[in-house]
mmCIF file of C-alpha atoms in Angstrom:
data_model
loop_
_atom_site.group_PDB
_atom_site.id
_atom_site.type_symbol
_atom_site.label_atom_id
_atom_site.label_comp_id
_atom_site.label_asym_id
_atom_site.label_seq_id
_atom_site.Cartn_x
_atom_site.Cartn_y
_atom_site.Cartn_z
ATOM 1 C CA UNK A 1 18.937 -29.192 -1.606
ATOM 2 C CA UNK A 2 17.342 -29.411 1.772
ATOM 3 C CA UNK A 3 18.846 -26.141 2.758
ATOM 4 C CA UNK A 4 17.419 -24.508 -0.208
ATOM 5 C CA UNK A 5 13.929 -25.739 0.635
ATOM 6 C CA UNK A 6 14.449 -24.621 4.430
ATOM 7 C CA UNK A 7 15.400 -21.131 3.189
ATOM 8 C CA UNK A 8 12.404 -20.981 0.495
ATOM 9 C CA UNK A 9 9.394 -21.974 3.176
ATOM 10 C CA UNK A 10 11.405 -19.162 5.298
ATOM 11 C CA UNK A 11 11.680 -16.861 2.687
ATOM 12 C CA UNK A 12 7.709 -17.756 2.367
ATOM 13 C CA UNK A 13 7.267 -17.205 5.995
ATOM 14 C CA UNK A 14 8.134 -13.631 5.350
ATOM 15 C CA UNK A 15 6.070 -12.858 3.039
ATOM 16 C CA UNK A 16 3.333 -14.293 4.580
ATOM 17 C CA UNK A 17 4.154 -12.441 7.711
ATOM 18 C CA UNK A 18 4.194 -8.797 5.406
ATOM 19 C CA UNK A 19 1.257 -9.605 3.186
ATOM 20 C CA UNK A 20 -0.689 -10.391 7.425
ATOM 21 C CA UNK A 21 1.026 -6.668 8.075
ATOM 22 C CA UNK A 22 0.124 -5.171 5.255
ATOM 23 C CA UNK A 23 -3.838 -6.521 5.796
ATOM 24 C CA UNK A 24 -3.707 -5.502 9.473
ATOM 25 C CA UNK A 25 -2.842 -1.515 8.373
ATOM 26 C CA UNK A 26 -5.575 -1.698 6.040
ATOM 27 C CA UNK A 27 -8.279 -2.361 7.982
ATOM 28 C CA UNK A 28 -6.283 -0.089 10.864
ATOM 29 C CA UNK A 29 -6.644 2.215 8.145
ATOM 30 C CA UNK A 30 -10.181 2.363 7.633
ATOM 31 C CA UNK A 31 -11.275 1.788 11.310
ATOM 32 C CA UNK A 32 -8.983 4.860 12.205
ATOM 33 C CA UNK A 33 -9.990 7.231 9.697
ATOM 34 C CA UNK A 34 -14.228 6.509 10.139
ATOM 35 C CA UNK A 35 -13.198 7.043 13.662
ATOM 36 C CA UNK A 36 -11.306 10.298 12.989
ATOM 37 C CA UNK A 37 -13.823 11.458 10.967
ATOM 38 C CA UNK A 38 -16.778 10.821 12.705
ATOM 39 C CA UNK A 39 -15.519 12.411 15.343
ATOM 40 C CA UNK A 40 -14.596 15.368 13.741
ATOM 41 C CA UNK A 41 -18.039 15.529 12.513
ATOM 42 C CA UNK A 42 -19.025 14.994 16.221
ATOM 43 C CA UNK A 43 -17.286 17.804 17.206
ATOM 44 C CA UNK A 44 -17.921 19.908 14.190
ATOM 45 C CA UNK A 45 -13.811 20.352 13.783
ATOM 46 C CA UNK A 46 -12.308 20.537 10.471
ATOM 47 C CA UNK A 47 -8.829 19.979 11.721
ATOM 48 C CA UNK A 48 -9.574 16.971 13.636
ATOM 49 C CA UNK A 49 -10.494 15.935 10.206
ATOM 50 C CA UNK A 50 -6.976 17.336 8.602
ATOM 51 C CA UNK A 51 -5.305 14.991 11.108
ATOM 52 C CA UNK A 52 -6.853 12.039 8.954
ATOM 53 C CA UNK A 53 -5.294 12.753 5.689
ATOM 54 C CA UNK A 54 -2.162 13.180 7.508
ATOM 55 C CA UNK A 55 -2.362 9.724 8.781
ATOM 56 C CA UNK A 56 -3.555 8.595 5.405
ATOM 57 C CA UNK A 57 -0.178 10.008 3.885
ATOM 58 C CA UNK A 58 1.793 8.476 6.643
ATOM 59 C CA UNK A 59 0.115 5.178 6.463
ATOM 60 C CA UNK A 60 0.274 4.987 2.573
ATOM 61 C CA UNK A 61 3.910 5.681 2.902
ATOM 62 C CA UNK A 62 4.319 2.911 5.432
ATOM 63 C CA UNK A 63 2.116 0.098 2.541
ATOM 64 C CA UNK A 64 4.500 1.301 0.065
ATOM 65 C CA UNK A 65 7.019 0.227 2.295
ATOM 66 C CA UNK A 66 5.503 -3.282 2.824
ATOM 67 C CA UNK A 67 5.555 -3.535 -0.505
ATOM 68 C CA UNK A 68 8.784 -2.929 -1.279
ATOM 69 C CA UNK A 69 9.982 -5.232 1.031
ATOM 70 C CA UNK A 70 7.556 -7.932 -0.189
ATOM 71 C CA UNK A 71 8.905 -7.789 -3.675
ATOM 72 C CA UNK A 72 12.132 -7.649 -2.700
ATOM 73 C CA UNK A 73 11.912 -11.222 -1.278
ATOM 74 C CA UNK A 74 9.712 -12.077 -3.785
ATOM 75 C CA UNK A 75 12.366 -11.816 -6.414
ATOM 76 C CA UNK A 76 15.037 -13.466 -4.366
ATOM 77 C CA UNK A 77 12.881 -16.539 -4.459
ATOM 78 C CA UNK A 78 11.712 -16.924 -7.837
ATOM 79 C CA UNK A 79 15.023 -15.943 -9.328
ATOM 80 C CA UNK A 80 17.408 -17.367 -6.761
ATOM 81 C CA UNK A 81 15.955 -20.157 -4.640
ATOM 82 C CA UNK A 82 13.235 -21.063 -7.009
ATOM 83 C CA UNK A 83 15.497 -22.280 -10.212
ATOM 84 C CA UNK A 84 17.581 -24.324 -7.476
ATOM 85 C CA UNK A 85 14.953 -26.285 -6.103
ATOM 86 C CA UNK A 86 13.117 -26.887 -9.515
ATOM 87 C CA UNK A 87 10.261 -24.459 -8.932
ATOM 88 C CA UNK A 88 8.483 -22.262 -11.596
ATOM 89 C CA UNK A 89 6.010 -19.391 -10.150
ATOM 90 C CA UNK A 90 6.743 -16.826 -12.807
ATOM 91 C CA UNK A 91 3.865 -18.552 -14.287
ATOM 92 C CA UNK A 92 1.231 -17.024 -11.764
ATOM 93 C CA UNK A 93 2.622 -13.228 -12.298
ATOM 94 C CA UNK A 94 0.306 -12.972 -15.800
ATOM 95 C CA UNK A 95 -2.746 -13.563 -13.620
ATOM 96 C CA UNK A 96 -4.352 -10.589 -12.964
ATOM 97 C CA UNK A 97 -7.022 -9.217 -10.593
ATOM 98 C CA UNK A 98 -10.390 -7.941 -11.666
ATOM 99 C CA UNK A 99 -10.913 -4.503 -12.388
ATOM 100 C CA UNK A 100 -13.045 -4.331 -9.285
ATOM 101 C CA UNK A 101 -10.234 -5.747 -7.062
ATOM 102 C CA UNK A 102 -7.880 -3.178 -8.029
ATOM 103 C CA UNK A 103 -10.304 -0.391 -6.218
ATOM 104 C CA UNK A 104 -8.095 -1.344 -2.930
ATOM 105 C CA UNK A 105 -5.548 0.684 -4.201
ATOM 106 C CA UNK A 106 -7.025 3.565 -4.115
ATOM 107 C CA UNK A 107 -8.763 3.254 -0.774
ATOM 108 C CA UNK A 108 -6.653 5.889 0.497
ATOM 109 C CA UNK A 109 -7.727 8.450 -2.212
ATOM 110 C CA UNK A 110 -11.324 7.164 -1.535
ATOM 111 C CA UNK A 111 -10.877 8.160 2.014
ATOM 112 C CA UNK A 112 -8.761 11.666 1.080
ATOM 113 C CA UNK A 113 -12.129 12.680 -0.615
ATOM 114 C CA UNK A 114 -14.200 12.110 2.262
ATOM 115 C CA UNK A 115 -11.473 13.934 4.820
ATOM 116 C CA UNK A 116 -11.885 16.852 1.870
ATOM 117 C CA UNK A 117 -15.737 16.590 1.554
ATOM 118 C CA UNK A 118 -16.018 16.789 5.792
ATOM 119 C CA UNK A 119 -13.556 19.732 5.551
ATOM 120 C CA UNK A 120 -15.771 21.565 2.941
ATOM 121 C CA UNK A 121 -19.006 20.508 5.167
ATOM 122 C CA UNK A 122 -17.871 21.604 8.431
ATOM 123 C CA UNK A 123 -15.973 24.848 7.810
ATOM 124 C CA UNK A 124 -16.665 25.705 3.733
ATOM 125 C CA UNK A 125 -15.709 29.406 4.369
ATOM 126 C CA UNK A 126 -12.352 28.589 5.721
ATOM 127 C CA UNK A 127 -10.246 28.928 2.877
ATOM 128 C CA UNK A 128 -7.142 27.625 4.350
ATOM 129 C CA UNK A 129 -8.589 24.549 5.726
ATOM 130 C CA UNK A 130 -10.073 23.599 1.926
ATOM 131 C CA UNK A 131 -6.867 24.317 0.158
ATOM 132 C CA UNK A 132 -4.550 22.398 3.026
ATOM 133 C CA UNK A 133 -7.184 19.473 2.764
ATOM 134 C CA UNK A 134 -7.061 19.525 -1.263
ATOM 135 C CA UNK A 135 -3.090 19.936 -0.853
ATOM 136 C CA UNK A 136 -3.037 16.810 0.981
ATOM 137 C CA UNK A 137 -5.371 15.196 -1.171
ATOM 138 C CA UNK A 138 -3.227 15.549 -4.200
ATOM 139 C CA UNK A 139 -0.422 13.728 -2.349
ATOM 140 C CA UNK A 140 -2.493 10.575 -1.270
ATOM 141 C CA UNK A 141 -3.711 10.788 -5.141
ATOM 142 C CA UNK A 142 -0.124 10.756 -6.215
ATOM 143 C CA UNK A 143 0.917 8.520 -3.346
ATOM 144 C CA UNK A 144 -1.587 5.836 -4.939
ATOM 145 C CA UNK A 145 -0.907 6.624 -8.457
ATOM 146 C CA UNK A 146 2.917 5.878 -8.227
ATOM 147 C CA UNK A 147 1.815 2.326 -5.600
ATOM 148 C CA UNK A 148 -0.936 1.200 -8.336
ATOM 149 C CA UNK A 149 1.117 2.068 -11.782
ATOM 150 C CA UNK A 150 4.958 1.882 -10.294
ATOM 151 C CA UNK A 151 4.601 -1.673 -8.540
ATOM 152 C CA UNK A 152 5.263 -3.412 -11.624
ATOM 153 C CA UNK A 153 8.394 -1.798 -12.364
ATOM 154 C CA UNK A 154 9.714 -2.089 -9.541
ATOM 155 C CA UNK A 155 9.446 -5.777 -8.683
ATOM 156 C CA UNK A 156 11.143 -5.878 -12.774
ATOM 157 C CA UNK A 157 13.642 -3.557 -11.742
ATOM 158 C CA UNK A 158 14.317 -6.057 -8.529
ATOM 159 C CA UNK A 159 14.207 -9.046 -10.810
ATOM 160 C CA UNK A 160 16.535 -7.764 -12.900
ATOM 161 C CA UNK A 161 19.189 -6.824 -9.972
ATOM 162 C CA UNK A 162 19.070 -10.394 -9.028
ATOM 163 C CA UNK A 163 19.686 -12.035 -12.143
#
């Protein structure tokens, strides 16, 4: 039993060491891109601005990693370690966030507008700029779409591989 208990507050560790990760790259993300495109702005260069929502798609890419990982251990504890030692935390899964609080998820679209909106400001009769930027923006949209509405799934789909 006391080995159990060791590897669940390890397990927890983890996850409290990814969800610390996770919070760190979000606020890298928005110091970084208000950085990128004020400077860009500064500068009055649309591709300084392109290499934002590059960064955005790289550092979306790198949450949905997080979160893969996070949900991976979260499913080894609740259905492996957490039936051993007596512990129940299913429970907490139907409480949901505000409406308000799910905005986070899209911060990366939020900021893909603004990296389009600067693009159209500082060079609106470069047509290849606008359609790149818009290009890109799409994928952080999708990006967000499939980390907002596939998250569920896929901590089920863990579950289910672990019971």
């Amino acid at each position: 039993m006391d080995n159990y208990i060791a590897e669940y507050n390890n397990m927890w560790n983890k996850l409290n060491g990814i969800a610390e990760h996770h919070s760190n790259l979000y606020v890298f993300t928005l110091t970084s891109s208000g950085a990128i495109l004020t400077y860009a702005l500064q500068q009055n260069n649309s591709y300084i601005a392109l290499v934002n929502i590059v960064i955005l798609i790289l550092l979306r890419c790198r949450v949905m990693n997080y979160r893969d990982e996070y949900y991976q251990i979260l499913a080894y504890i609740r259905n492996v370690l957490e039936p051993k030692i007596g512990l129940d935390s299913k429970k907490l899964m139907d409480m949901r966030n505000t409406k308000i609080a799910n905005l986070q998820y899209f911060i990366y679209s939020i900021l893909g507008v603004g990296t389009v909106l600067e693009c159209i400001l500082i060079d609106s009769k470069n047509i290849f700029i606008i359609a790149t930027s818009v290009i890109l923006f799409v994928i952080i949209v999708l990006l967000d779409i499939y980390y907002y509405f596939y998250s569920t799934q896929l901590y089920d789909k863990y579950e289910q591989k672990l019971s």
